[in-house]
mmCIF file of C-alpha atoms and ligand atoms in Angstrom:
data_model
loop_
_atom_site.group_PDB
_atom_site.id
_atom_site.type_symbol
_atom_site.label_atom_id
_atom_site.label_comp_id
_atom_site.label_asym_id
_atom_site.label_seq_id
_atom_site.Cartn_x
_atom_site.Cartn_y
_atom_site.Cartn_z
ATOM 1 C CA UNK A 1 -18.735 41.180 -46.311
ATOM 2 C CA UNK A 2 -21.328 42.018 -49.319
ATOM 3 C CA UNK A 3 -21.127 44.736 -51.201
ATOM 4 C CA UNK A 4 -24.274 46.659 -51.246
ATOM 5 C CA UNK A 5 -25.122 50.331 -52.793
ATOM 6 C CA UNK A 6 -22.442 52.173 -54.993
ATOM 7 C CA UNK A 7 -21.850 55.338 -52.803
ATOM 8 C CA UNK A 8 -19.491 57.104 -54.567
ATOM 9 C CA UNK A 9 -18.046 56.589 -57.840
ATOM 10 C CA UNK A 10 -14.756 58.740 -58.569
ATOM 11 C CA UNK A 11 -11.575 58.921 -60.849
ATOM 12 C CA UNK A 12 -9.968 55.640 -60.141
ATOM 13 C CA UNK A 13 -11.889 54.060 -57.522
ATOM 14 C CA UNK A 14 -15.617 53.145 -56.575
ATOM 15 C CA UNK A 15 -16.619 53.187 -53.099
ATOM 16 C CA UNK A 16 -19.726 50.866 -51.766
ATOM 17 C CA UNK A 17 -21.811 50.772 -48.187
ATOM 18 C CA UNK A 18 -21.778 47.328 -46.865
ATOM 19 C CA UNK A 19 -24.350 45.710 -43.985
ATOM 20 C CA UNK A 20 -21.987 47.227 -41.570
ATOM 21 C CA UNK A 21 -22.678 51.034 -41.111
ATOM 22 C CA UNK A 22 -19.101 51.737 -39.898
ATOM 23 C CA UNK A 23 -17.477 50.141 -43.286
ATOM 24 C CA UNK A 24 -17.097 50.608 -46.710
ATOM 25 C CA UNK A 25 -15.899 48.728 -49.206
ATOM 26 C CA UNK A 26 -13.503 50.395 -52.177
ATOM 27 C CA UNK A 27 -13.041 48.984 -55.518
ATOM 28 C CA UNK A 28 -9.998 50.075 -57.280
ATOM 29 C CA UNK A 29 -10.166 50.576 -61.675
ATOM 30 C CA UNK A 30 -7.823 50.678 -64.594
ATOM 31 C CA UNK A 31 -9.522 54.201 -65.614
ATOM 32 C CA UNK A 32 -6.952 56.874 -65.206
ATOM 33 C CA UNK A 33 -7.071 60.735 -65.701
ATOM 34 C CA UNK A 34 -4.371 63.551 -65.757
ATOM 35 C CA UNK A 35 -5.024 67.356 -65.236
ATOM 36 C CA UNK A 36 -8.628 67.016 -64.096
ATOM 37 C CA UNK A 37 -9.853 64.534 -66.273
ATOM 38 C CA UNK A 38 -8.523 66.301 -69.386
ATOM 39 C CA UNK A 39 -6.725 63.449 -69.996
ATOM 40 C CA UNK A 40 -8.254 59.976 -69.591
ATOM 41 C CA UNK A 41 -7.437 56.607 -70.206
ATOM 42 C CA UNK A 42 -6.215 52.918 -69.120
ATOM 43 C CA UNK A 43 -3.250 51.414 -67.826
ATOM 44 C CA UNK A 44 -3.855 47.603 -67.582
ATOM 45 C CA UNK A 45 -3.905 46.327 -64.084
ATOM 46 C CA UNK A 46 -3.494 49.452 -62.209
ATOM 47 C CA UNK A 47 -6.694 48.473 -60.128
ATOM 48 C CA UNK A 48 -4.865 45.765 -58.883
ATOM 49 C CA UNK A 49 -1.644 47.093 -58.020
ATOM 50 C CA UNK A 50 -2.874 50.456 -56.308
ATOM 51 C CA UNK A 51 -5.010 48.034 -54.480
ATOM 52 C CA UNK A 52 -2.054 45.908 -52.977
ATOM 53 C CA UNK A 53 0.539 48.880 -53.159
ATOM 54 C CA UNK A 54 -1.971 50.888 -51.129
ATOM 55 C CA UNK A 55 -2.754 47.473 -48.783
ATOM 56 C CA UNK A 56 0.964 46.872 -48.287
ATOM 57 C CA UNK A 57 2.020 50.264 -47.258
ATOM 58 C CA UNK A 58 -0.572 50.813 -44.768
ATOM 59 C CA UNK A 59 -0.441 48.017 -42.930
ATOM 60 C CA UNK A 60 3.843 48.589 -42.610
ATOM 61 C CA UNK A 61 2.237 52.435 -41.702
ATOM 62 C CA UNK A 62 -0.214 50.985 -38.898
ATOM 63 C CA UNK A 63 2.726 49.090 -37.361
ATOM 64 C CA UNK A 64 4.488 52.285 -37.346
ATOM 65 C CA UNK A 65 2.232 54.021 -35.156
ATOM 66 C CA UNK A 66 0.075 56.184 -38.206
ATOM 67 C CA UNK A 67 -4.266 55.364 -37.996
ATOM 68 C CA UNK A 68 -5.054 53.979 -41.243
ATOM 69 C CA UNK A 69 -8.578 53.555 -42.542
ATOM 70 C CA UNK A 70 -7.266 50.302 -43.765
ATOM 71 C CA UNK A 71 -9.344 46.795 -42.490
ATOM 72 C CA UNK A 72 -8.921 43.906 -44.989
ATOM 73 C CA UNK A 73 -8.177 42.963 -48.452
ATOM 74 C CA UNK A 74 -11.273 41.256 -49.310
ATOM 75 C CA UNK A 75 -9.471 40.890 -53.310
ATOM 76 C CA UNK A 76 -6.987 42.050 -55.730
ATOM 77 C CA UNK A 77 -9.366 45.066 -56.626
ATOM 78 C CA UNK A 78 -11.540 45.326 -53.371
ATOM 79 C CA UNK A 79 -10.464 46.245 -49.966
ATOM 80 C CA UNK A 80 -12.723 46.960 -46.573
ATOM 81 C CA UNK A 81 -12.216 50.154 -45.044
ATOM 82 C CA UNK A 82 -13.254 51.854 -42.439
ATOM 83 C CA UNK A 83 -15.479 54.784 -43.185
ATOM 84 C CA UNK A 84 -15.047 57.771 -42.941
ATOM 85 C CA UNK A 85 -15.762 61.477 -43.365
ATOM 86 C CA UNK A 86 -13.251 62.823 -45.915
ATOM 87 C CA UNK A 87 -11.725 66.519 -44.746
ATOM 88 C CA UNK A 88 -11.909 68.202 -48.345
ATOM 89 C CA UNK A 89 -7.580 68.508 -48.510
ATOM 90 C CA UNK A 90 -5.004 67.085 -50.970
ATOM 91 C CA UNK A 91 -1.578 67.074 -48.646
ATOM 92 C CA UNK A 92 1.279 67.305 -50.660
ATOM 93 C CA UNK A 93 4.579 65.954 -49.243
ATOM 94 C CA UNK A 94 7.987 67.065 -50.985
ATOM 95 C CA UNK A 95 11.443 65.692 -51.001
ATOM 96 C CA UNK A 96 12.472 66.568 -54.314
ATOM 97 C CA UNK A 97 11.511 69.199 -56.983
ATOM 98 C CA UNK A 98 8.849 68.018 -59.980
ATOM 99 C CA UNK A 99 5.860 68.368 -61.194
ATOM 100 C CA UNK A 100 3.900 71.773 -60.168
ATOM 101 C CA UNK A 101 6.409 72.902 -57.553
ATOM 102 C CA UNK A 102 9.428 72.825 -60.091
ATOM 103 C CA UNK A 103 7.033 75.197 -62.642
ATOM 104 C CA UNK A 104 5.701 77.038 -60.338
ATOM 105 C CA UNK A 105 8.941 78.166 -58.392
ATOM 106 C CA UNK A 106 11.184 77.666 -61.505
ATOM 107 C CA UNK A 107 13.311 74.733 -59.829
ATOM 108 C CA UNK A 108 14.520 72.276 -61.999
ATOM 109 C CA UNK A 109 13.080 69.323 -61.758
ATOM 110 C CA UNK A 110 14.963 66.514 -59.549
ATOM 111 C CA UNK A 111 16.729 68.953 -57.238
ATOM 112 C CA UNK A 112 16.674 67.681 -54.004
ATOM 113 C CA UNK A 113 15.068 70.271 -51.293
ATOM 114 C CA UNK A 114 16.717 71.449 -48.422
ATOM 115 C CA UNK A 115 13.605 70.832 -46.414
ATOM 116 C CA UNK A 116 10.668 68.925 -47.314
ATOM 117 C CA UNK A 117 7.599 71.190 -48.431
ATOM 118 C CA UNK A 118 4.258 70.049 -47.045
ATOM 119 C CA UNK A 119 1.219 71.915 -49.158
ATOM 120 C CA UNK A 120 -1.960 71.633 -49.436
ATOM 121 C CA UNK A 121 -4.789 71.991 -51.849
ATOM 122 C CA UNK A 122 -8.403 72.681 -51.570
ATOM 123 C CA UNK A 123 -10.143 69.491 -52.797
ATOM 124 C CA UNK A 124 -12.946 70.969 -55.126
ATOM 125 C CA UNK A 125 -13.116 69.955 -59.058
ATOM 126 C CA UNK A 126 -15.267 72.970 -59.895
ATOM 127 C CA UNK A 127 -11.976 75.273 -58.733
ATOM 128 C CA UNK A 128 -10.020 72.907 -59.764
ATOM 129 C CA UNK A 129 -8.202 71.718 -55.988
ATOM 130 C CA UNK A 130 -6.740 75.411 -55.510
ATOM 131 C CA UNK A 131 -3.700 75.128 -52.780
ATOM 132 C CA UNK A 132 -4.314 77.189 -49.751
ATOM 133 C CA UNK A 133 -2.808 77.127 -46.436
ATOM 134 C CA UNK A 134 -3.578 76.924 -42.700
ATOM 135 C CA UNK A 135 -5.490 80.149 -43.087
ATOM 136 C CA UNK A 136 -7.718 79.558 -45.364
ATOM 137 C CA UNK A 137 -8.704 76.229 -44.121
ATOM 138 C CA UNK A 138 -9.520 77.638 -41.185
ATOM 139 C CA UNK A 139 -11.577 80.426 -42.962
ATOM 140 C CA UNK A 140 -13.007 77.729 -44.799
ATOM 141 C CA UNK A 141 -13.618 75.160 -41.866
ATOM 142 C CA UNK A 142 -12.474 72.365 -43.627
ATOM 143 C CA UNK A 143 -10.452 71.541 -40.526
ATOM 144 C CA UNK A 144 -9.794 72.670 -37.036
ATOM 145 C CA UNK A 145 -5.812 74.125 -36.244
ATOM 146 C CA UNK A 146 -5.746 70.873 -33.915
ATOM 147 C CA UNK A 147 -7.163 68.669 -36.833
ATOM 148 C CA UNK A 148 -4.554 70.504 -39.190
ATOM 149 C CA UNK A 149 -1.480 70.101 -36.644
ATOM 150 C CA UNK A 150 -2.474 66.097 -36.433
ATOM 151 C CA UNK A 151 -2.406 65.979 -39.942
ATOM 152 C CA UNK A 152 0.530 67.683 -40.255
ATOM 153 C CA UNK A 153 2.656 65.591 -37.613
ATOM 154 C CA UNK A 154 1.112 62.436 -39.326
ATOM 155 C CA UNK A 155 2.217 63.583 -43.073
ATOM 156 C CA UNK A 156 5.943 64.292 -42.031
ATOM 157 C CA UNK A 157 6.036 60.699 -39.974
ATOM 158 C CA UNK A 158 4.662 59.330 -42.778
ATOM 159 C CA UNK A 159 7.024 60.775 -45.185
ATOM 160 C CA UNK A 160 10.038 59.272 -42.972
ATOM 161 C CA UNK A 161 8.477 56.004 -42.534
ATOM 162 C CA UNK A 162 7.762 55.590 -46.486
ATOM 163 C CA UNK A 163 11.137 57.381 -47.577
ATOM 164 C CA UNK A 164 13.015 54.823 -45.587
ATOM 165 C CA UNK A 165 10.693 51.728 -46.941
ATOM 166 C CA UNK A 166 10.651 52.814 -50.761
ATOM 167 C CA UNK A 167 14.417 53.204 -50.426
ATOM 168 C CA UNK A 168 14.619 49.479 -49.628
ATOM 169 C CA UNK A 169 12.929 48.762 -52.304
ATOM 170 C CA UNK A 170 15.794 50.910 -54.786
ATOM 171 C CA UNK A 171 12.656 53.706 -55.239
ATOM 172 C CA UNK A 172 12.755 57.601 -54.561
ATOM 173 C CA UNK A 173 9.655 58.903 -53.095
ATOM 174 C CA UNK A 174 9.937 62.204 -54.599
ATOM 175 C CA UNK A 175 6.694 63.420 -53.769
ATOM 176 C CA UNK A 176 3.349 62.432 -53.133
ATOM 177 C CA UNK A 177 -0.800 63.172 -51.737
ATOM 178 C CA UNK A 178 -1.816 62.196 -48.460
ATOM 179 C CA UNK A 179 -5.881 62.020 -47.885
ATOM 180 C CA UNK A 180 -7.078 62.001 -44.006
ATOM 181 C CA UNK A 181 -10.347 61.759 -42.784
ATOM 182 C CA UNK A 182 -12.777 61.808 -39.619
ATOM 183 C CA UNK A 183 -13.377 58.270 -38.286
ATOM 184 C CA UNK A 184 -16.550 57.286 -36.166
ATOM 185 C CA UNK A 185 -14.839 58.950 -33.266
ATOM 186 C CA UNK A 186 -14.435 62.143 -34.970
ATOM 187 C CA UNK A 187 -10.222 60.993 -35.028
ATOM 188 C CA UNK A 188 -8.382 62.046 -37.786
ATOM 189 C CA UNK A 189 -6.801 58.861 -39.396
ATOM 190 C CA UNK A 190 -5.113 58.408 -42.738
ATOM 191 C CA UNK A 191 -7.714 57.494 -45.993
ATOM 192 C CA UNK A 192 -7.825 57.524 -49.964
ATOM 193 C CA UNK A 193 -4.615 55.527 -51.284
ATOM 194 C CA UNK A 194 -0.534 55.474 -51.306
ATOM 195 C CA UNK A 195 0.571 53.949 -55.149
ATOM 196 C CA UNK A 196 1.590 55.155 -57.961
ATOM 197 C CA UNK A 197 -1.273 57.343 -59.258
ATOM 198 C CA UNK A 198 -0.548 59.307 -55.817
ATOM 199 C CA UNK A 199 3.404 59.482 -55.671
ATOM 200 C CA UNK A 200 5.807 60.218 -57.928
ATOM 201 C CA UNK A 201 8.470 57.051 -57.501
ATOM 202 C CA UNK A 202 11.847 57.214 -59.306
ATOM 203 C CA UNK A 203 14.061 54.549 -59.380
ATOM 204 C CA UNK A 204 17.348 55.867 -57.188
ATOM 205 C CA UNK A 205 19.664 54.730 -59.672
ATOM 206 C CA UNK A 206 18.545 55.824 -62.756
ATOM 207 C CA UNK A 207 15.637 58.264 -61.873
ATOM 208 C CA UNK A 208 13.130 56.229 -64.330
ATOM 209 C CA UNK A 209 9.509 57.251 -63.788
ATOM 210 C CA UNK A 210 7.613 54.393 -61.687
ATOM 211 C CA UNK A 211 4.256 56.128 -61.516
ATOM 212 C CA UNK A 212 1.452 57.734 -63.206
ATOM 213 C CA UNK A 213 3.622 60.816 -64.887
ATOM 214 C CA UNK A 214 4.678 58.184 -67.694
ATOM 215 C CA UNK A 215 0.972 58.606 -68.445
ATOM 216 C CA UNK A 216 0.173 62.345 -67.297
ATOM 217 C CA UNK A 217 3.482 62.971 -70.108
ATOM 218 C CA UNK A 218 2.341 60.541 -72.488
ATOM 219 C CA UNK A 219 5.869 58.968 -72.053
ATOM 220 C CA UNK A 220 4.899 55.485 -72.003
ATOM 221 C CA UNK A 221 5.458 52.164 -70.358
ATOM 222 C CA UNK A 222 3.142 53.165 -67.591
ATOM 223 C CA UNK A 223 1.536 49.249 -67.229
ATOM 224 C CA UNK A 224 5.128 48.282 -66.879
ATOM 225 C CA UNK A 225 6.095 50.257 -64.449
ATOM 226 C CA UNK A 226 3.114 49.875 -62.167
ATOM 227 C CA UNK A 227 3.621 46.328 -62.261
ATOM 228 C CA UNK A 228 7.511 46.670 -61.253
ATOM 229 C CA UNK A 229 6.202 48.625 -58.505
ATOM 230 C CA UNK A 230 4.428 46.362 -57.587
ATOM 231 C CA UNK A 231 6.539 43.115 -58.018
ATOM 232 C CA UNK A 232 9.556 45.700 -55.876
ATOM 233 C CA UNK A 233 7.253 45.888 -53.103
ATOM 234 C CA UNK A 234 5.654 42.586 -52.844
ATOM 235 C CA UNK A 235 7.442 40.448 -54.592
ATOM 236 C CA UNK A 236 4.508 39.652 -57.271
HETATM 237 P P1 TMP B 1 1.965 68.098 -58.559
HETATM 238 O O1 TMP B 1 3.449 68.268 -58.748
HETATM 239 O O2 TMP B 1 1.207 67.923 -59.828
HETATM 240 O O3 TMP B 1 1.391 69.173 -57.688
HETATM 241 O O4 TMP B 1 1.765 66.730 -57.752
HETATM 242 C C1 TMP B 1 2.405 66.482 -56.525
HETATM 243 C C2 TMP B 1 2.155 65.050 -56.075
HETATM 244 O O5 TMP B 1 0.812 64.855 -55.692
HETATM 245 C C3 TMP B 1 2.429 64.000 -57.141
HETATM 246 O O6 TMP B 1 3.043 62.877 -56.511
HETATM 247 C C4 TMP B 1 1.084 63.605 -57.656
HETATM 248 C C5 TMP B 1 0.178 63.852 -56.489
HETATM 249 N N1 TMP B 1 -1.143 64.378 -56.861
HETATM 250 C C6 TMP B 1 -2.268 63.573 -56.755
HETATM 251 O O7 TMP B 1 -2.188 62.417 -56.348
HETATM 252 N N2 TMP B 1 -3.482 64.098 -57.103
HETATM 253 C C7 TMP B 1 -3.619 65.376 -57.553
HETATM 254 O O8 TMP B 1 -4.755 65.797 -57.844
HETATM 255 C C8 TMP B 1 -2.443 66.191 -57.653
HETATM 256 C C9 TMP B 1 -2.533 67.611 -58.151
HETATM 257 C C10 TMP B 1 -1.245 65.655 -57.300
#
């Protein structure tokens, strides 16, 4: 499969048409950014690993049951993909208090939730991806309530399925963004990528950082810990 004309280039990936009108092909980059582009930068071989962290964890997804846009790894920075039409939401899955939700409701950070929190936020840079919920999506018609409730029962299957994997693997999946779009049949199936510039991984034991807040907090280490990511999950 050829790659043909750059459609798309965004943050940390670039996404090209191919000869087939019903795929795309993404390419995955080093460049990273933190608090809408404010920050930017490079961590060393993060192309490759959120290409085969993302790879890896939809496939063991698709064999649970969860429509991926997933088709092939075509190389260690280049996947095929089906294409599809992106509904404008960041879904936010919570197990564990960090990040925005520990500021903005004063938790400390690490405190397990009784229940896990499922948000989501209006993808648009210009606002800056407010968070809304079910009503104003539907006042927006981003998506329908049936497209919502799909998304919704896929996010907290997904969230089981991953939880349980990760933990295998000695990782906490604290939290993390989920991406769905429409496929050629107008079904809602699960897009974008699942790696560390998505989720916020902890190791269980000692709660280290395995994701992209070592670079978001200028903490450091962040090229290590992508590639211990990825050497937990596939062995490389
Ligand atoms: P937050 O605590 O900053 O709201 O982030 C929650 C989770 O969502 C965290 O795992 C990082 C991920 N995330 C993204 O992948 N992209 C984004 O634009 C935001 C805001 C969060």
């Amino acid at each position: 499969m050829e790659k043909r004309e750059l459609l798309y280039e965004g943050k940390a990936k670039k996404v090209f048409k191919t000869d087939d009108p019903n795929l795309y092909i993404v390419q995955y980059k080093d460049d990273a950014t933190a608090g809408n582009g404010a920050k930017r930068g490079t961590i060393r071989g993060k192309g490759v690993v959120n290409n085969l962290v993302t790879n890896h964890l939809m496939r063991m997804l698709e064999q649970k049951g969860i429509p991926t846009h997933y088709v092939k790894e075509l190389s260690d920075t280049e996947t095929l993909v089906k294409k599809v039409q992106i509904i404008p939401l960041e879904v936010i899955i919570r197990n564990v208090a960090a990040g925005s939700l520990a500021k903005r409701l004063g938790m400390e950070e690490g405190t397990k939730l009784s229940k896990t929190v499922l948000e989501y936020c209006y993808k648009d840079d210009a606002l800056g991806d407010p968070m809304v919920n079910e009503y104003h999506i539907a006042a927006l018609g981003v998506a329908t309530p049936e497209e919502l409730a799909q998304i919704a029962e896929y996010s907290m299957k997904i969230n089981h399925e991953l939880g349980e994997y990760l933990k295998s693997a000695g990782i906490e999946l604290v939290d993390f963004k989920l991406e769905f779009g429409r496929d050629s049949e107008g079904k809602v199936i699960l897009a974008d990528e699942i790696s560390p510039d998505t989720c916020r991984f902890w190791d269980v034991k000692t709660h280290a950082h395995l994701d992209k807040d070592l670079f978001r907090r200028d903490l450091g280490g962040e090229e290590e810990a992508y590639r211990e990511v990825l050497h937990r999950l596939l062995g490389k």
